[in-house]
Amino acid sequence: MEHRNRSPRLRAAWFACVAAAWALFGVTDVRAQDADATIVQGRLALHWGDPAPVAGPWKAPPARLRAVLLADDGRRIPLDPVQARRAAVDLYALANRRVAVSLPAQVRGVSASERFADAIVPLDRLAESAPVLGGAQVSAAAAVAGNTRWVTLMCKFSDIATEQKDKKFFTDQYGTAVGQLGHYWSEVSYGRINLAGSSAYGWFTLPKPRSGYVTTVGGKDNANLDSLFQDCVAAADAQVDFTGAQGINMMFNGDLDGYAWGGGACAMMDGARRCPRATWNPPWSFANLAPLAHEMGHGYGLPHSDNSDGDDDTYDNPWDVMSDGWRNAVPDPVYGTRPKHINMLQRDRLGWVASARKWVVPAGLEGSWQFELEFAALADGAGRQLVVLNMPEQPDPAFTVSYTLEARSRTGAYEGGLAGTAVIVHRVRGGTAYSEDADIPPANVANNEGSMFKVGETWSAPDGRYRLRVDGATARGFLVTLSAAGQVTGGPLRPRAGTSSASSATPVATGTGRISPRPVLKRRAPLRDPRRIR
């Protein structure tokens, strides 16, 4: 079947139909080849690399992302991560899942070390309940629920004797007291997951020195994550029961390649090949709970978040531990920097947002609604905590945008260091959430006033399709008014309120569905951005 010249959407749709047919008829040998591509089935492992914090004015190295297909026949096939994002539409939703990948027979100018992919689709049925973002049905990330037991393996290089922390320290990290991982992940997931049974083992001596795992490639250190995982697990296998373990946190007594890593990996353990979630942590990472929780988030399949300043630094959104875990964080006397919460989109990825707590607004809807947006940290109640504003679908799904609304409160054991209590708006594209900033130019770090929408302030989508006004504070969040302008054509419009009444499927509307005109107070300083009015 020829599909070389089809758009990414058509290729993905064609391939999805093929994958569905395989699943329906129980076909397991899917290494079929059409005129263009070989189709390989396996598990998709995404490895996110996060650099050590940099003191002073110097800029930290950029984040890294590796995409690897762990094929069922034992092959390890590295994929070009940029092309993989386009081939999968939402690559991050497929982390740690069984997939089928269409690999072109040959692509000129591409390094043999990383393959291009035409399409990547899941081989399960999670897409049936997928959320609708930007008008496009995308693959739902694998929901995480119940017990998620982690095993910590303390492994030391054969040429480094230092043991920075003992077994009790790492076991206690999984505790259920405030400031420990068991408590943190239960709070963030609204009680949907727990870490019961998690424990630590070691120190185990690796068979090689550090130089046997970290080599220099192109002038940069490069850690062999597969070898580190396999050798660390093998060293511990005789003493550790891996049955039922969903994740493995590896603690190394020396630096890796300047990065901590999170994702998934496969190895023989307990006599069988297993593919759990995995993290690779040097001493600077495991000495603080925030970076360790960040890497575990990658293990759960969460991507990075970002801010809207447009640079290549993804660690400048302090509203999500999956971006900036260091700033606006609560210190802990035992475990260093505590992790803040993840944003609502990240929670929704893992199935932690109840349907009653979420409202997805389709593109083209017109009207005005006033409702309470409850704080994201609240586990009780039935009010809305996540609002998704869809924009028109684009021909290339990678460029389709949506927006999310959530309320955050500067209080609690993990959120007490936030920049403020406010409504936070994220722009979502390609699976990444970027915090919106009304300041021009956007701030380098999203802990500025421009990133926080407070009582009396408004935000508008760039084309005027949506307008949000924060009307007042409540005991559980904010009273907000959302206006949708329906079908918008032409260039950017001034923010305006809708006039039609709300349907029964939407949040509770004001009496007539209209927004009564209210006085707008402007800043004393010249207004710099029409999306934000005080």
Coordinates of N, CA and C in Angstrom, one line a residue, residues 70 79 92 97 104 123 126 229 272 281 292 380 410 420 489 524 530 534:
L70 N 11.9 -0.6 21.7 CA 12.4 -1.9 22.2 C 11.6 -3.0 21.6
L79 N 15.2 6.0 17.7 CA 14.4 6.8 16.7 C 14.8 8.3 16.8
Y92 N 4.4 11.7 23.6 CA 4.5 11.6 25.1 C 3.4 10.6 25.6
R97 N 4.5 2.3 26.4 CA 3.3 1.5 25.9 C 3.8 0.7 24.7
P104 N 10.6 3.8 7.5 CA 11.0 3.8 6.0 C 12.2 2.9 5.8
L123 N -0.8 -0.1 20.4 CA -1.4 -1.4 20.1 C -2.3 -1.8 21.2
L126 N -6.6 2.2 24.3 CA -6.7 3.4 25.2 C -7.1 4.6 24.3
F229 N 21.4 0.3 33.4 CA 20.2 -0.4 33.9 C 20.4 -1.9 34.0
A272 N 13.0 -13.4 34.0 CA 12.1 -13.0 33.0 C 12.4 -11.6 32.5
N281 N 19.8 8.3 38.6 CA 20.0 9.5 39.4 C 21.4 9.6 40.0
L292 N 14.2 14.1 42.0 CA 13.8 12.7 42.0 C 12.3 12.5 41.6
D380 N -11.1 17.0 47.3 CA -12.5 16.8 47.5 C -13.4 17.7 46.6
R410 N -1.0 29.4 46.8 CA 0.3 29.4 47.5 C 0.0 28.9 48.9
G420 N 2.4 32.9 43.7 CA 1.2 33.6 44.1 C 0.0 32.7 44.0
T489 N -13.0 34.5 12.1 CA -12.3 34.6 10.8 C -11.4 35.8 10.7
R524 N -1.6 52.0 35.9 CA -1.0 53.3 35.7 C 0.0 53.4 34.6
P530 N -2.9 43.7 25.1 CA -4.3 43.7 25.2 C -4.9 42.4 25.8
R534 N -5.9 45.2 33.7 CA -6.1 45.3 35.1 C -7.3 46.3 35.4

